[in-house]
Amino acid sequence: MAVPGCPLCEGPGGTVIFSGPKFRVVRAAEEGFPAFYRVIWTAHVAEFSQLSPEDRETCMAAVVCVEEALREHLQPTKINLAALGNMVPHLHWHVIARFDWDSRFPDPVWSPARRQVPSERVADVEALRPGLEARISARLVNSPPWPA
Amino acid sequence: MAVPGCPLCEGPGGTVIFSGPKFRVVRAAEEGFPAFYRVIWTAHVAEFSQLSPEDRETCMAAVVCVEEALREHLQPTKINLAALGNMVPHLHWHVIARFDWDSRFPDPVWSPARRQVPSERVADVEALRPGLEARISARLVNSPPWPA
């Protein structure tokens, strides 16, 4: 099923937090965004609507699991969700904690920067990541959102 | 439930294609993006994970309905889905047909423009909108994605 040349078929796409049969959760290294995660579907599918209804439910349960953990652990100003895939048409959801101090807020992360990011704020979030990521992984291991 | 000052509580947020008890579908007037739709949740809720599991399912069924109609009628290069809400924290999903000729492709629609949009390409898509929008409305009326 892997498509030669697809970076999400051939590589993890970030630091792996959880890996299951249907999807994995990774942390992306996006400068100035210390809580930028992705839910990457394992199979090479371009569009969300190409998944079966059951797989769509599994996929969004994973997205919601990450979103809830970000809200609980980080109290971000807002959560941003997006499945774009213009560059890499392999289904992946961006799940991003946004803060009113981040470089683009309230613009999307893909807009030009508005300000410098205070490095101590980034460090504060980074310090919370181990607990956050342990929570995400534990929830997905203990209550896997795919049919038994 | 309406929040004073919230533009999506107080106004439609676009040209209404379908309106039901849980959500509405509107076409946004975004220059150069002739097939830019939004699924706007009726209740004022900021985050997707704040919906009940049943409402999340209803919401994503609406998003998928719009996505499928865009794919069938327009054969876009890619579909983009996003729930951001940094400016307007009232849950709404952007469902956008992207084309390799549009002003930002393959960047997100929120990035700086890369090129001028050929107006005849936009007009070609606009000509397909009546059929597309009738399809979206008919599907949501005939198979409403909320519990009976």
mmCIF file of C-alpha atoms in Angstrom:
data_model
loop_
_atom_site.group_PDB
_atom_site.id
_atom_site.type_symbol
_atom_site.label_atom_id
_atom_site.label_comp_id
_atom_site.label_asym_id
_atom_site.label_seq_id
_atom_site.Cartn_x
_atom_site.Cartn_y
_atom_site.Cartn_z
ATOM 1 C CA MET A 1 0.000 0.000 0.000
ATOM 2 C CA ALA A 2 2.987 2.312 0.490
ATOM 3 C CA VAL A 3 3.443 4.778 -2.349
ATOM 4 C CA PRO A 4 7.064 5.271 -3.426
ATOM 5 C CA GLY A 5 8.155 8.849 -2.911
ATOM 6 C CA CYS A 6 5.412 9.681 -0.406
ATOM 7 C CA PRO A 7 7.140 11.078 2.700
ATOM 8 C CA LEU A 8 4.328 9.851 4.971
ATOM 9 C CA CYS A 9 4.501 6.329 3.531
ATOM 10 C CA GLU A 10 8.286 6.235 3.729
ATOM 11 C CA GLY A 11 8.927 8.062 7.006
ATOM 12 C CA PRO A 12 7.243 8.796 10.339
ATOM 13 C CA GLY A 13 6.568 12.487 9.590
ATOM 14 C CA GLY A 14 7.583 13.634 13.080
ATOM 15 C CA THR A 15 8.362 12.344 16.555
ATOM 16 C CA VAL A 16 6.092 9.362 17.084
ATOM 17 C CA ILE A 17 3.881 9.623 20.204
ATOM 18 C CA PHE A 18 1.628 6.682 19.382
ATOM 19 C CA SER A 19 1.519 4.154 16.582
ATOM 20 C CA GLY A 20 -1.386 1.819 15.929
ATOM 21 C CA PRO A 21 -2.660 -0.207 12.993
ATOM 22 C CA LYS A 22 -4.871 2.539 11.539
ATOM 23 C CA PHE A 23 -2.988 5.742 12.340
ATOM 24 C CA ARG A 24 -0.095 7.249 14.237
ATOM 25 C CA VAL A 25 0.247 10.461 16.227
ATOM 26 C CA VAL A 26 3.402 12.504 15.796
ATOM 27 C CA ARG A 27 4.734 15.786 17.103
ATOM 28 C CA ALA A 28 5.830 18.083 14.292
ATOM 29 C CA ALA A 29 8.948 20.226 14.571
ATOM 30 C CA GLU A 30 7.438 23.554 13.587
ATOM 31 C CA GLU A 31 9.473 26.455 14.932
ATOM 32 C CA GLY A 32 7.611 28.537 17.483
ATOM 33 C CA PHE A 33 4.718 26.066 17.742
ATOM 34 C CA PRO A 34 5.638 23.792 20.643
ATOM 35 C CA ALA A 35 2.379 21.822 20.570
ATOM 36 C CA PHE A 36 1.877 21.017 16.900
ATOM 37 C CA TYR A 37 0.734 17.406 16.431
ATOM 38 C CA ARG A 38 -0.409 15.331 13.479
ATOM 39 C CA VAL A 39 -2.679 12.335 13.207
ATOM 40 C CA ILE A 40 -1.355 10.477 10.167
ATOM 41 C CA TRP A 41 -3.525 7.802 8.611
ATOM 42 C CA THR A 42 -1.515 4.673 7.862
ATOM 43 C CA ALA A 43 -3.012 3.866 4.459
ATOM 44 C CA HIS A 44 -2.143 6.196 1.594
ATOM 45 C CA VAL A 45 -5.470 7.950 1.000
ATOM 46 C CA ALA A 46 -5.730 11.528 -0.236
ATOM 47 C CA GLU A 47 -9.135 12.686 0.962
ATOM 48 C CA PHE A 48 -10.972 12.231 4.260
ATOM 49 C CA SER A 49 -14.166 11.266 2.416
ATOM 50 C CA GLN A 50 -12.359 8.342 0.809
ATOM 51 C CA LEU A 51 -12.270 6.583 4.177
ATOM 52 C CA SER A 52 -15.120 4.269 5.113
ATOM 53 C CA PRO A 53 -17.570 5.684 7.662
ATOM 54 C CA GLU A 54 -16.010 3.440 10.322
ATOM 55 C CA ASP A 55 -12.513 4.644 9.507
ATOM 56 C CA ARG A 56 -13.672 8.275 9.523
ATOM 57 C CA GLU A 57 -15.019 7.733 13.006
ATOM 58 C CA THR A 58 -11.744 6.148 14.132
ATOM 59 C CA CYS A 59 -9.760 8.975 12.583
ATOM 60 C CA MET A 60 -11.785 11.741 14.226
ATOM 61 C CA ALA A 61 -11.704 9.919 17.564
ATOM 62 C CA ALA A 62 -7.919 10.109 17.341
ATOM 63 C CA VAL A 63 -8.059 13.804 16.455
ATOM 64 C CA VAL A 64 -10.406 14.449 19.388
ATOM 65 C CA CYS A 65 -8.144 12.479 21.741
ATOM 66 C CA VAL A 66 -5.211 14.736 20.859
ATOM 67 C CA GLU A 67 -7.381 17.866 20.993
ATOM 68 C CA GLU A 68 -8.725 17.001 24.448
ATOM 69 C CA ALA A 69 -5.257 16.314 25.804
ATOM 70 C CA LEU A 70 -3.990 19.648 24.455
ATOM 71 C CA ARG A 71 -6.904 21.484 26.055
ATOM 72 C CA GLU A 72 -6.493 19.754 29.411
ATOM 73 C CA HIS A 73 -2.735 20.031 29.697
ATOM 74 C CA LEU A 74 -2.025 23.356 28.023
ATOM 75 C CA GLN A 75 -5.201 25.468 28.195
ATOM 76 C CA PRO A 76 -4.417 26.961 24.789
ATOM 77 C CA THR A 77 -6.206 30.030 23.452
ATOM 78 C CA LYS A 78 -7.617 27.890 20.637
ATOM 79 C CA ILE A 79 -7.237 24.551 18.919
ATOM 80 C CA ASN A 80 -6.730 24.507 15.152
ATOM 81 C CA LEU A 81 -7.636 21.417 13.107
ATOM 82 C CA ALA A 82 -6.802 21.020 9.441
ATOM 83 C CA ALA A 83 -6.489 18.367 6.766
ATOM 84 C CA LEU A 84 -4.948 20.053 3.743
ATOM 85 C CA GLY A 85 -2.491 17.756 1.968
ATOM 86 C CA ASN A 86 -1.795 19.946 -1.033
ATOM 87 C CA MET A 87 1.916 19.190 -0.805
ATOM 88 C CA VAL A 88 1.639 15.657 0.597
ATOM 89 C CA PRO A 89 -1.680 14.105 -0.464
ATOM 90 C CA HIS A 90 -1.591 11.412 2.212
ATOM 91 C CA LEU A 91 -4.311 11.971 4.809
ATOM 92 C CA HIS A 92 -2.984 13.725 7.900
ATOM 93 C CA TRP A 93 -4.707 15.980 10.379
ATOM 94 C CA HIS A 94 -2.890 18.903 11.941
ATOM 95 C CA VAL A 95 -3.936 19.352 15.568
ATOM 96 C CA ILE A 96 -2.335 22.539 16.823
ATOM 97 C CA ALA A 97 -2.527 24.312 20.169
ATOM 98 C CA ARG A 98 -2.587 28.048 19.512
ATOM 99 C CA PHE A 99 -1.670 30.719 22.030
ATOM 100 C CA ASP A 100 -2.339 34.428 21.925
ATOM 101 C CA TRP A 101 1.432 34.964 22.147
ATOM 102 C CA ASP A 102 2.373 32.717 19.215
ATOM 103 C CA SER A 103 3.979 34.200 16.123
ATOM 104 C CA ARG A 104 0.807 34.183 13.964
ATOM 105 C CA PHE A 105 -2.117 34.375 16.360
ATOM 106 C CA PRO A 106 -4.952 35.042 15.521
ATOM 107 C CA ASP A 107 -3.948 34.247 11.941
ATOM 108 C CA PRO A 108 -3.548 30.657 10.738
ATOM 109 C CA VAL A 109 -0.090 29.145 11.301
ATOM 110 C CA TRP A 110 0.506 29.364 7.541
ATOM 111 C CA SER A 111 0.202 33.165 7.462
ATOM 112 C CA PRO A 112 3.177 35.538 7.669
ATOM 113 C CA ALA A 113 4.565 36.073 11.188
ATOM 114 C CA ARG A 114 3.159 38.968 13.205
ATOM 115 C CA ARG A 115 5.606 38.924 16.098
ATOM 116 C CA GLN A 116 8.631 37.290 17.716
ATOM 117 C CA VAL A 117 7.805 34.367 19.995
ATOM 118 C CA PRO A 118 8.864 34.753 23.652
ATOM 119 C CA SER A 119 11.205 31.798 24.137
ATOM 120 C CA GLU A 120 10.220 31.378 27.809
ATOM 121 C CA ARG A 121 6.608 30.819 26.778
ATOM 122 C CA VAL A 122 7.697 28.129 24.343
ATOM 123 C CA ALA A 123 9.811 26.542 27.069
ATOM 124 C CA ASP A 124 6.829 26.549 29.462
ATOM 125 C CA VAL A 125 4.809 24.545 26.945
ATOM 126 C CA GLU A 126 7.717 22.219 26.158
ATOM 127 C CA ALA A 127 7.959 21.407 29.870
ATOM 128 C CA LEU A 128 4.361 20.170 29.811
ATOM 129 C CA ARG A 129 4.796 17.940 26.778
ATOM 130 C CA PRO A 130 5.970 14.738 28.500
ATOM 131 C CA GLY A 131 2.770 14.549 30.579
ATOM 132 C CA LEU A 132 0.625 15.552 27.645
ATOM 133 C CA GLU A 133 2.150 12.961 25.352
ATOM 134 C CA ALA A 134 1.993 10.205 27.955
ATOM 135 C CA ARG A 135 -1.714 10.970 28.307
ATOM 136 C CA ILE A 136 -2.336 10.781 24.561
ATOM 137 C CA SER A 137 -0.502 7.501 24.254
ATOM 138 C CA ALA A 138 -2.159 5.953 27.331
ATOM 139 C CA ARG A 139 -5.634 6.852 26.138
ATOM 140 C CA LEU A 140 -5.085 5.437 22.673
ATOM 141 C CA VAL A 141 -3.512 2.257 24.050
ATOM 142 C CA ASN A 142 -6.179 1.715 26.706
ATOM 143 C CA SER A 143 -9.196 2.710 24.630
ATOM 144 C CA PRO A 144 -8.199 2.109 21.047
ATOM 145 C CA PRO A 145 -10.669 3.965 18.825
ATOM 146 C CA TRP A 146 -10.853 1.239 16.190
ATOM 147 C CA PRO A 147 -13.295 -1.681 16.109
ATOM 148 C CA ALA A 148 -12.148 -4.694 18.125
ATOM 149 C CA MET B 1 -27.694 30.396 23.145
ATOM 150 C CA ALA B 2 -26.701 33.192 20.748
ATOM 151 C CA VAL B 3 -23.679 35.145 21.925
ATOM 152 C CA PRO B 4 -23.962 38.898 21.402
ATOM 153 C CA GLY B 5 -21.269 40.149 19.067
ATOM 154 C CA CYS B 6 -20.537 36.749 17.537
ATOM 155 C CA PRO B 7 -20.861 37.135 13.753
ATOM 156 C CA LEU B 8 -21.877 33.492 13.318
ATOM 157 C CA CYS B 9 -24.583 33.762 15.993
ATOM 158 C CA GLU B 10 -25.881 37.041 14.589
ATOM 159 C CA GLY B 11 -25.542 36.479 10.831
ATOM 160 C CA PRO B 12 -25.502 33.651 8.296
ATOM 161 C CA GLY B 13 -21.758 33.883 7.555
ATOM 162 C CA GLY B 14 -22.216 33.451 3.811
ATOM 163 C CA THR B 15 -24.759 32.468 1.179
ATOM 164 C CA VAL B 16 -26.924 29.786 2.787
ATOM 165 C CA ILE B 17 -27.068 26.518 0.805
ATOM 166 C CA PHE B 18 -28.742 24.442 3.501
ATOM 167 C CA SER B 19 -30.015 25.201 6.970
ATOM 168 C CA GLY B 20 -31.021 22.558 9.512
ATOM 169 C CA PRO B 21 -31.434 22.383 13.258
ATOM 170 C CA LYS B 22 -27.847 21.429 14.046
ATOM 171 C CA PHE B 23 -25.825 23.227 11.369
ATOM 172 C CA ARG B 24 -25.986 25.203 8.164
ATOM 173 C CA VAL B 25 -23.883 25.104 4.998
ATOM 174 C CA VAL B 26 -22.869 28.392 3.419
ATOM 175 C CA ARG B 27 -20.794 29.473 0.463
ATOM 176 C CA ALA B 28 -18.130 31.984 1.458
ATOM 177 C CA ALA B 29 -17.256 34.942 -0.751
ATOM 178 C CA GLU B 30 -13.492 34.486 -0.845
ATOM 179 C CA GLU B 31 -11.968 36.137 -3.902
ATOM 180 C CA GLY B 32 -10.398 33.658 -6.296
ATOM 181 C CA PHE B 33 -11.813 30.624 -4.465
ATOM 182 C CA PRO B 34 -15.099 29.888 -6.234
ATOM 183 C CA ALA B 35 -15.851 26.730 -4.234
ATOM 184 C CA PHE B 36 -15.196 27.745 -0.646
ATOM 185 C CA TYR B 37 -17.898 26.427 1.684
ATOM 186 C CA ARG B 38 -18.421 26.392 5.415
ATOM 187 C CA VAL B 39 -20.309 24.048 7.706
ATOM 188 C CA ILE B 40 -21.346 26.265 10.606
ATOM 189 C CA TRP B 41 -22.542 24.632 13.788
ATOM 190 C CA THR B 42 -25.707 26.312 15.092
ATOM 191 C CA ALA B 43 -24.831 26.335 18.789
ATOM 192 C CA HIS B 44 -22.057 28.648 19.905
ATOM 193 C CA VAL B 45 -19.276 26.199 20.764
ATOM 194 C CA ALA B 46 -15.589 26.994 20.345
ATOM 195 C CA GLU B 47 -13.931 23.612 19.996
ATOM 196 C CA PHE B 48 -14.879 20.493 18.042
ATOM 197 C CA SER B 49 -14.150 18.289 21.078
ATOM 198 C CA GLN B 50 -16.765 20.186 23.080
ATOM 199 C CA LEU B 51 -19.489 18.572 20.967
ATOM 200 C CA SER B 52 -21.021 15.309 22.142
ATOM 201 C CA PRO B 53 -19.879 12.209 20.226
ATOM 202 C CA GLU B 54 -23.259 12.144 18.417
ATOM 203 C CA ASP B 55 -22.947 15.791 17.413
ATOM 204 C CA ARG B 56 -19.380 15.260 16.235
ATOM 205 C CA GLU B 57 -20.614 12.485 14.000
ATOM 206 C CA THR B 58 -23.395 14.691 12.639
ATOM 207 C CA CYS B 59 -20.949 17.525 12.054
ATOM 208 C CA MET B 60 -18.423 15.411 10.172
ATOM 209 C CA ALA B 61 -21.203 13.797 8.124
ATOM 210 C CA ALA B 62 -22.103 17.302 6.957
ATOM 211 C CA VAL B 63 -18.458 18.069 6.160
ATOM 212 C CA VAL B 64 -18.171 14.809 4.217
ATOM 213 C CA CYS B 65 -21.393 15.540 2.322
ATOM 214 C CA VAL B 66 -19.964 18.847 1.114
ATOM 215 C CA GLU B 67 -16.571 17.286 0.380
ATOM 216 C CA GLU B 68 -18.089 14.477 -1.686
ATOM 217 C CA ALA B 69 -20.208 16.907 -3.706
ATOM 218 C CA LEU B 70 -17.161 19.078 -4.423
ATOM 219 C CA ARG B 71 -15.172 16.048 -5.571
ATOM 220 C CA GLU B 72 -17.974 14.730 -7.782
ATOM 221 C CA HIS B 73 -18.961 18.008 -9.405
ATOM 222 C CA LEU B 74 -15.640 19.826 -9.661
ATOM 223 C CA GLN B 75 -12.857 17.217 -9.660
ATOM 224 C CA PRO B 76 -10.617 19.576 -7.695
ATOM 225 C CA THR B 77 -6.893 18.985 -7.302
ATOM 226 C CA LYS B 78 -7.421 18.637 -3.536
ATOM 227 C CA ILE B 79 -9.945 19.243 -0.792
ATOM 228 C CA ASN B 80 -8.884 21.315 2.214
ATOM 229 C CA LEU B 81 -10.680 20.948 5.555
ATOM 230 C CA ALA B 82 -10.052 23.215 8.518
ATOM 231 C CA ALA B 83 -11.627 24.273 11.794
ATOM 232 C CA LEU B 84 -9.552 27.181 13.090
ATOM 233 C CA GLY B 85 -11.771 29.799 14.736
ATOM 234 C CA ASN B 86 -9.006 32.020 16.087
ATOM 235 C CA MET B 87 -10.877 35.124 14.963
ATOM 236 C CA VAL B 88 -14.404 33.784 15.401
ATOM 237 C CA PRO B 89 -14.428 31.060 18.075
ATOM 238 C CA HIS B 90 -17.771 29.613 16.963
ATOM 239 C CA LEU B 91 -17.312 26.146 15.456
ATOM 240 C CA HIS B 92 -17.201 26.255 11.666
ATOM 241 C CA TRP B 93 -15.490 23.980 9.191
ATOM 242 C CA HIS B 94 -13.957 25.338 6.024
ATOM 243 C CA VAL B 95 -14.461 22.909 3.134
ATOM 244 C CA ILE B 96 -12.522 24.240 0.180
ATOM 245 C CA ALA B 97 -12.009 22.885 -3.330
ATOM 246 C CA ARG B 98 -8.435 23.641 -4.350
ATOM 247 C CA PHE B 99 -7.174 23.738 -7.919
ATOM 248 C CA ASP B 100 -3.629 23.726 -9.202
ATOM 249 C CA TRP B 101 -4.359 27.059 -10.887
ATOM 250 C CA ASP B 102 -5.668 28.857 -7.803
ATOM 251 C CA SER B 103 -3.783 31.822 -6.365
ATOM 252 C CA ARG B 104 -2.127 29.926 -3.477
ATOM 253 C CA PHE B 105 -1.869 26.296 -4.580
ATOM 254 C CA PRO B 106 -0.127 24.231 -3.205
ATOM 255 C CA ASP B 107 0.049 26.558 -0.209
ATOM 256 C CA PRO B 108 -2.875 26.921 2.192
ATOM 257 C CA VAL B 109 -5.451 29.544 1.214
ATOM 258 C CA TRP B 110 -4.179 31.726 4.075
ATOM 259 C CA SER B 111 -0.678 32.022 2.608
ATOM 260 C CA PRO B 112 0.468 34.912 0.425
ATOM 261 C CA ALA B 113 -0.644 34.712 -3.213
ATOM 262 C CA ARG B 114 1.691 32.993 -5.679
ATOM 263 C CA ARG B 115 -0.067 33.963 -8.907
ATOM 264 C CA GLN B 116 -2.962 35.721 -10.575
ATOM 265 C CA VAL B 117 -6.091 33.594 -10.946
ATOM 266 C CA PRO B 118 -7.295 33.022 -14.532
ATOM 267 C CA SER B 119 -10.825 34.481 -14.472
ATOM 268 C CA GLU B 120 -12.106 31.964 -17.035
ATOM 269 C CA ARG B 121 -11.161 29.103 -14.714
ATOM 270 C CA VAL B 122 -13.094 30.736 -11.890
ATOM 271 C CA ALA B 123 -16.058 31.234 -14.220
ATOM 272 C CA ASP B 124 -15.962 27.548 -15.204
ATOM 273 C CA VAL B 125 -16.288 26.544 -11.555
ATOM 274 C CA GLU B 126 -18.976 29.134 -10.889
ATOM 275 C CA ALA B 127 -21.023 27.647 -13.729
ATOM 276 C CA LEU B 128 -21.018 24.288 -11.926
ATOM 277 C CA ARG B 129 -22.119 25.683 -8.579
ATOM 278 C CA PRO B 130 -25.908 25.531 -9.054
ATOM 279 C CA GLY B 131 -25.812 21.768 -9.640
ATOM 280 C CA LEU B 132 -23.286 21.253 -6.881
ATOM 281 C CA GLU B 133 -25.274 23.223 -4.359
ATOM 282 C CA ALA B 134 -28.569 21.581 -5.296
ATOM 283 C CA ARG B 135 -26.870 18.232 -4.692
ATOM 284 C CA ILE B 136 -25.603 19.249 -1.254
ATOM 285 C CA SER B 137 -28.993 20.567 -0.215
ATOM 286 C CA ALA B 138 -30.892 17.554 -1.562
ATOM 287 C CA ARG B 139 -28.638 15.086 0.212
ATOM 288 C CA LEU B 140 -28.915 16.850 3.537
ATOM 289 C CA VAL B 141 -32.696 17.207 3.225
ATOM 290 C CA ASN B 142 -33.252 13.615 2.120
ATOM 291 C CA SER B 143 -30.751 11.949 4.447
ATOM 292 C CA PRO B 144 -30.375 14.303 7.375
ATOM 293 C CA PRO B 145 -27.232 13.324 9.278
ATOM 294 C CA TRP B 146 -28.716 13.912 12.719
ATOM 295 C CA PRO B 147 -30.558 11.348 14.826
ATOM 296 C CA ALA B 148 -34.265 11.108 14.059
#
